[in-house]
Amino acid sequence: MKKVKFIYNPYSGENTIIMDIDKVIAIHQKYGYNVIPFRISYEYEIYEAFEDVDNSYSYILIAGGDGTVDTVVNYMKKSNIDLPIGVLPVGTANDFAKFLGIPQDVSKACKQILNSNVKNVDIGKINDKYFVNVASTGLFTDISQKTSVALKNTIGKLAYYVKGIESIPNFRKIKIKVSSKEVEFDGEMYLMLIFNGRTAGNLKLAYKSEIDDGYLDVIIIKASSIVEISSLFIKMLKGEHLENASNLLYFKTDNLFIECHEDIVTDIDGERGPDFPLNISCVKGGLKVLGMKQN
């Protein structure tokens, strides 16, 4: 029987994966797979999930949100484990799985993964860490750290927006320097997002992004008046913000360098990221995935 390592986060989202574990095992058994589960918890390190992983394993199945996927992928990359991954989107933020076109229904997701072929997709790298969906800095980037787990699990994505609204009175201009072969920016901004995926917090912000083009999509919201920012946010909600927005800088690149001397954090896939300066690159075809929906 073929083997699959099933790494699941019981705390993701509304803990729904706990009720779906039997479905995961039953469907895989029908396809000739023996499921070897590993439960993520504070008691165990992620490396323990891979202690028995060898060439007898076909792929790694991950049940969780973007943060869980990020943790697993980072360990795999640093340990040179080159197995494909499949993602069951059961977390609060499932932007990467959404980009792949994975259904939220666990049974449908498992079948889509098992009936698919391996696809090489891009992955972002920020200093010595990797990100699957988005890296960010500036306003709102510490929302996921400031939002309690209890609040996230109770009201899901709304928790992030609640915290975001609380932060609006504290808008401040942030001095930043960005260097790439395509664009040089040395000025003040509110928010910067570097996408490997397309969405953040369920908003399709990098709607021109492609998962296998070898480029990251960079969005910088420049410091401007509240009136201009309000207009930009309306465009964002309508999906028109990348077209002729004077206070937004958008470009594609495979490498950029960011310097900032202010006291702000970075965020990668909803988790705390590295400190400045940042060297960010796109690793073309650096991740093998299963279950990607074909257009």
Short mmCIF file of C-alpha atoms in Angstrom, two decimals, residues 1-292:
data_model
loop_
_atom_site.label_atom_id
_atom_site.label_comp_id
_atom_site.label_asym_id
_atom_site.label_seq_id
_atom_site.Cartn_x
_atom_site.Cartn_y
_atom_site.Cartn_z
CA MET A 1 0.00 0.00 0.00
CA LYS A 2 1.24 3.51 -0.82
CA LYS A 3 1.76 5.84 2.13
CA VAL A 4 0.80 9.46 2.77
CA LYS A 5 1.82 11.53 5.77
CA PHE A 6 -1.23 13.41 7.05
CA ILE A 7 -0.26 16.48 9.11
CA TYR A 8 -3.29 18.17 10.61
CA ASN A 9 -3.81 21.15 12.88
CA PRO A 10 -6.75 20.43 15.21
CA TYR A 11 -6.88 24.10 16.22
CA SER A 12 -7.36 25.46 12.70
CA GLY A 13 -10.55 27.32 11.92
CA GLU A 14 -13.42 25.85 13.87
CA ASN A 15 -11.71 22.52 14.63
CA THR A 16 -13.73 20.87 11.85
CA ILE A 17 -10.91 18.58 10.71
CA ILE A 18 -11.33 16.56 13.92
CA MET A 19 -14.75 15.40 12.69
CA ASP A 20 -13.44 14.68 9.18
CA ILE A 21 -10.41 12.51 9.94
CA ASP A 22 -12.32 9.29 9.23
CA LYS A 23 -13.36 10.66 5.81
CA VAL A 24 -9.73 11.43 4.99
CA ILE A 25 -8.61 7.92 5.90
CA ALA A 26 -11.54 6.15 4.24
CA ILE A 27 -11.13 7.97 0.91
CA HIS A 28 -7.38 7.38 0.85
CA GLN A 29 -7.82 3.69 1.61
CA LYS A 30 -10.15 3.39 -1.38
CA TYR A 31 -7.35 4.82 -3.52
CA GLY A 32 -4.81 2.38 -2.08
CA TYR A 33 -3.11 4.69 0.41
CA ASN A 34 -2.16 4.03 4.02
CA VAL A 35 -2.57 7.28 5.98
CA ILE A 36 0.04 8.01 8.68
CA PRO A 37 -1.32 10.90 10.78
CA PHE A 38 0.56 13.50 12.81
CA ARG A 39 -1.32 15.91 15.07
CA ILE A 40 0.22 19.36 15.40
CA SER A 41 0.34 20.58 19.00
CA TYR A 42 2.52 22.61 21.34
CA GLU A 43 3.95 19.38 22.76
CA TYR A 44 5.69 18.30 19.57
CA GLU A 45 8.04 19.92 17.08
CA ILE A 46 7.23 19.79 13.38
CA TYR A 47 10.36 17.75 12.65
CA GLU A 48 8.79 14.84 14.52
CA ALA A 49 6.15 14.56 11.79
CA PHE A 50 8.92 13.69 9.32
CA GLU A 51 11.00 11.27 11.38
CA ASP A 52 9.70 8.25 9.46
CA VAL A 53 9.26 9.96 6.07
CA ASP A 54 11.31 8.26 3.35
CA ASN A 55 10.91 7.30 -0.32
CA SER A 56 8.00 4.99 0.56
CA TYR A 57 5.79 8.08 0.99
CA SER A 58 3.89 9.43 -2.01
CA TYR A 59 2.99 12.87 -0.70
CA ILE A 60 2.36 15.06 2.35
CA LEU A 61 -1.27 15.96 3.10
CA ILE A 62 -1.69 19.14 5.17
CA ALA A 63 -4.93 20.11 6.93
CA GLY A 64 -4.85 23.68 8.18
CA GLY A 65 -4.71 27.31 7.16
CA ASP A 66 -1.93 29.25 5.44
CA GLY A 67 0.14 29.36 8.63
CA THR A 68 0.10 25.57 8.95
CA VAL A 69 1.03 25.12 5.29
CA ASP A 70 3.82 27.66 5.73
CA THR A 71 5.27 25.82 8.75
CA VAL A 72 5.26 22.45 7.00
CA VAL A 73 6.68 23.77 3.73
CA ASN A 74 9.47 25.65 5.52
CA TYR A 75 10.57 22.49 7.29
CA MET A 76 10.41 20.48 4.05
CA LYS A 77 12.48 23.03 2.13
CA LYS A 78 15.14 23.31 4.81
CA SER A 79 15.33 19.52 5.11
CA ASN A 80 15.43 18.94 1.33
CA ILE A 81 12.23 16.87 1.41
CA ASP A 82 11.04 17.05 -2.19
CA LEU A 83 7.63 15.37 -1.89
CA PRO A 84 4.43 16.92 -3.31
CA ILE A 85 1.97 18.46 -0.88
CA GLY A 86 -1.82 18.42 -0.87
CA VAL A 87 -3.79 20.97 1.17
CA LEU A 88 -7.13 20.58 2.93
CA PRO A 89 -8.30 24.17 3.60
CA VAL A 90 -9.70 24.00 7.13
CA GLY A 91 -8.05 27.10 8.64
CA THR A 92 -9.16 30.67 9.24
CA ALA A 93 -7.13 31.87 6.25
CA ASN A 94 -6.98 29.49 3.28
CA ASP A 95 -5.72 31.85 0.59
CA PHE A 96 -3.11 29.47 -0.86
CA ALA A 97 -5.56 26.58 -1.14
CA LYS A 98 -8.06 28.93 -2.77
CA PHE A 99 -5.42 29.95 -5.31
CA LEU A 100 -4.93 26.27 -6.13
CA GLY A 101 -8.69 25.82 -6.51
CA ILE A 102 -9.07 23.29 -3.68
CA PRO A 103 -12.68 22.80 -2.49
CA GLN A 104 -13.43 23.51 1.17
CA ASP A 105 -15.39 20.27 1.43
CA VAL A 106 -12.88 17.72 2.79
CA SER A 107 -14.23 14.75 0.79
CA LYS A 108 -14.19 16.70 -2.48
CA ALA A 109 -10.75 18.09 -1.70
CA CYS A 110 -9.29 14.62 -1.03
CA LYS A 111 -10.71 13.25 -4.27
CA GLN A 112 -9.44 16.22 -6.27
CA ILE A 113 -5.96 15.76 -4.80
CA LEU A 114 -5.92 12.01 -5.39
CA ASN A 115 -7.12 12.35 -8.99
CA SER A 116 -4.60 15.03 -9.92
CA ASN A 117 -1.09 15.13 -11.33
CA VAL A 118 1.89 16.81 -9.68
CA LYS A 119 2.22 20.49 -10.59
CA ASN A 120 5.35 22.57 -9.97
CA VAL A 121 4.42 26.02 -8.64
CA ASP A 122 6.42 29.01 -7.47
CA ILE A 123 7.27 29.74 -3.86
CA GLY A 124 8.48 32.95 -2.24
CA LYS A 125 11.63 33.22 -0.15
CA ILE A 126 12.22 35.99 2.39
CA ASN A 127 15.74 35.95 3.86
CA ASP A 128 16.08 32.34 5.07
CA LYS A 129 12.34 31.56 5.24
CA TYR A 130 9.74 30.64 2.62
CA PHE A 131 6.16 31.77 2.05
CA VAL A 132 3.45 30.16 -0.06
CA ASN A 133 0.97 33.03 -0.31
CA VAL A 134 1.98 36.51 0.85
CA ALA A 135 4.61 38.45 2.77
CA SER A 136 3.69 41.88 4.07
CA THR A 137 4.81 44.81 6.16
CA GLY A 138 3.33 48.08 7.32
CA LEU A 139 -0.16 48.73 8.61
CA PHE A 140 -2.25 45.68 9.60
CA THR A 141 0.67 43.24 9.29
CA ASP A 142 0.62 42.55 13.01
CA ILE A 143 -3.15 41.96 13.13
CA SER A 144 -2.77 38.17 13.05
CA GLN A 145 -0.32 38.35 15.99
CA LYS A 146 -2.60 40.72 17.96
CA THR A 147 -5.76 38.71 17.34
CA SER A 148 -6.31 36.03 19.96
CA VAL A 149 -6.72 32.41 18.91
CA ALA A 150 -10.08 32.32 20.70
CA LEU A 151 -11.36 35.29 18.68
CA LYS A 152 -10.10 33.79 15.40
CA ASN A 153 -11.78 30.48 16.13
CA THR A 154 -15.03 32.13 17.22
CA ILE A 155 -15.64 34.57 14.37
CA GLY A 156 -13.07 33.47 11.77
CA LYS A 157 -11.99 36.01 9.13
CA LEU A 158 -14.18 38.68 10.73
CA ALA A 159 -11.68 38.74 13.60
CA TYR A 160 -9.02 40.21 11.32
CA TYR A 161 -11.37 42.94 10.09
CA VAL A 162 -12.39 43.80 13.66
CA LYS A 163 -8.75 44.31 14.57
CA GLY A 164 -8.16 46.19 11.32
CA ILE A 165 -10.94 48.67 12.07
CA GLU A 166 -9.51 49.21 15.55
CA SER A 167 -6.16 50.12 13.95
CA ILE A 168 -7.45 52.81 11.55
CA PRO A 169 -6.99 55.74 14.00
CA ASN A 170 -3.32 54.80 14.27
CA PHE A 171 -2.50 55.24 10.55
CA ARG A 172 1.05 56.52 10.25
CA LYS A 173 3.42 57.00 7.35
CA ILE A 174 6.24 54.47 7.17
CA LYS A 175 9.56 55.30 5.45
CA ILE A 176 10.79 52.41 3.32
CA LYS A 177 13.29 51.78 0.54
CA VAL A 178 12.58 49.11 -2.08
CA SER A 179 15.07 48.07 -4.74
CA SER A 180 14.55 45.77 -7.72
CA LYS A 181 15.64 45.75 -11.34
CA GLU A 182 12.13 46.83 -12.34
CA VAL A 183 11.36 49.51 -9.73
CA GLU A 184 13.11 51.72 -7.17
CA PHE A 185 10.94 53.22 -4.42
CA ASP A 186 12.30 55.41 -1.64
CA GLY A 187 9.44 57.07 0.18
CA GLU A 188 6.56 56.77 2.61
CA MET A 189 3.92 54.08 2.49
CA TYR A 190 1.14 52.56 4.56
CA LEU A 191 1.26 48.95 3.48
CA MET A 192 3.34 46.65 1.29
CA LEU A 193 2.29 43.18 0.11
CA ILE A 194 4.44 40.71 -1.83
CA PHE A 195 2.27 38.00 -3.36
CA ASN A 196 3.06 34.52 -4.54
CA GLY A 197 -0.69 33.89 -4.43
CA ARG A 198 -3.60 36.21 -5.24
CA THR A 199 -5.69 36.82 -2.14
CA ALA A 200 -5.17 38.10 1.39
CA GLY A 201 -7.94 37.88 3.95
CA ASN A 202 -10.26 36.62 1.21
CA LEU A 203 -9.71 39.78 -0.89
CA LYS A 204 -8.34 39.21 -4.40
CA LEU A 205 -5.69 41.94 -4.31
CA ALA A 206 -3.03 40.50 -6.66
CA TYR A 207 -5.51 39.51 -9.35
CA LYS A 208 -2.81 39.53 -12.04
CA SER A 209 -0.68 36.98 -10.18
CA GLU A 210 0.17 33.62 -11.77
CA ILE A 211 1.37 30.66 -9.75
CA ASP A 212 4.04 29.47 -12.16
CA ASP A 213 5.39 32.54 -13.96
CA GLY A 214 8.56 32.89 -11.86
CA TYR A 215 7.50 36.31 -10.51
CA LEU A 216 6.13 37.79 -7.30
CA ASP A 217 3.44 40.50 -7.49
CA VAL A 218 4.30 43.54 -5.36
CA ILE A 219 1.72 46.07 -4.14
CA ILE A 220 2.80 49.22 -2.28
CA ILE A 221 0.09 51.51 -0.91
CA LYS A 222 1.77 54.91 -0.78
CA ALA A 223 1.15 57.35 2.04
CA SER A 224 -1.58 59.79 0.99
CA SER A 225 -4.67 61.57 2.29
CA ILE A 226 -7.54 59.75 3.96
CA VAL A 227 -9.76 60.75 1.00
CA GLU A 228 -7.34 59.13 -1.48
CA ILE A 229 -6.95 56.02 0.68
CA SER A 230 -10.73 55.69 1.00
CA SER A 231 -11.04 55.88 -2.79
CA LEU A 232 -8.34 53.24 -3.17
CA PHE A 233 -10.08 50.89 -0.71
CA ILE A 234 -13.29 51.19 -2.74
CA LYS A 235 -11.32 50.25 -5.86
CA MET A 236 -9.86 47.30 -3.97
CA LEU A 237 -13.32 46.04 -3.07
CA LYS A 238 -14.36 46.40 -6.73
CA GLY A 239 -11.18 44.72 -7.97
CA GLU A 240 -10.01 47.75 -9.94
CA HIS A 241 -7.11 48.96 -7.79
CA LEU A 242 -4.27 47.79 -10.06
CA GLU A 243 -5.54 50.01 -12.88
CA ASN A 244 -4.45 53.67 -12.81
CA ALA A 245 -4.34 54.18 -9.03
CA SER A 246 -2.00 57.11 -8.34
CA ASN A 247 -1.34 56.18 -4.72
CA LEU A 248 -0.61 52.51 -5.43
CA LEU A 249 2.55 51.06 -6.93
CA TYR A 250 2.24 47.64 -8.56
CA PHE A 251 4.93 45.62 -10.29
CA LYS A 252 6.16 42.07 -10.89
CA THR A 253 9.68 40.97 -9.98
CA ASP A 254 11.66 37.85 -9.17
CA ASN A 255 13.88 39.61 -6.60
CA LEU A 256 13.70 42.71 -4.40
CA PHE A 257 15.51 44.19 -1.43
CA ILE A 258 13.68 46.14 1.29
CA GLU A 259 15.16 48.44 3.92
CA CYS A 260 13.24 49.99 6.79
CA HIS A 261 14.48 51.49 10.07
CA GLU A 262 11.12 51.89 11.76
CA ASP A 263 9.68 49.69 14.47
CA ILE A 264 7.34 47.57 12.36
CA VAL A 265 6.99 43.83 11.96
CA THR A 266 6.80 41.64 8.89
CA ASP A 267 4.28 38.90 8.31
CA ILE A 268 4.52 35.75 6.20
CA ASP A 269 1.35 33.74 5.64
CA GLY A 270 -0.19 35.09 8.84
CA GLU A 271 2.83 34.37 11.05
CA ARG A 272 5.59 36.67 12.33
CA GLY A 273 8.25 37.16 9.66
CA PRO A 274 11.97 38.08 9.79
CA ASP A 275 13.38 41.50 10.69
CA PHE A 276 14.68 44.06 8.19
CA PRO A 277 16.51 44.25 5.87
CA LEU A 278 14.66 41.80 3.64
CA ASN A 279 15.90 40.01 0.55
CA ILE A 280 12.84 38.54 -1.17
CA SER A 281 12.91 36.27 -4.20
CA CYS A 282 10.71 33.95 -6.21
CA VAL A 283 11.82 30.34 -6.49
CA LYS A 284 10.32 29.33 -9.83
CA GLY A 285 8.76 25.86 -9.68
CA GLY A 286 10.11 25.44 -6.16
CA LEU A 287 7.13 23.56 -4.73
CA LYS A 288 5.32 20.43 -5.91
CA VAL A 289 1.57 20.41 -5.31
CA LEU A 290 -1.33 18.05 -5.90
CA GLY A 291 -4.96 19.00 -6.43
CA MET A 292 -4.51 22.16 -8.44
#
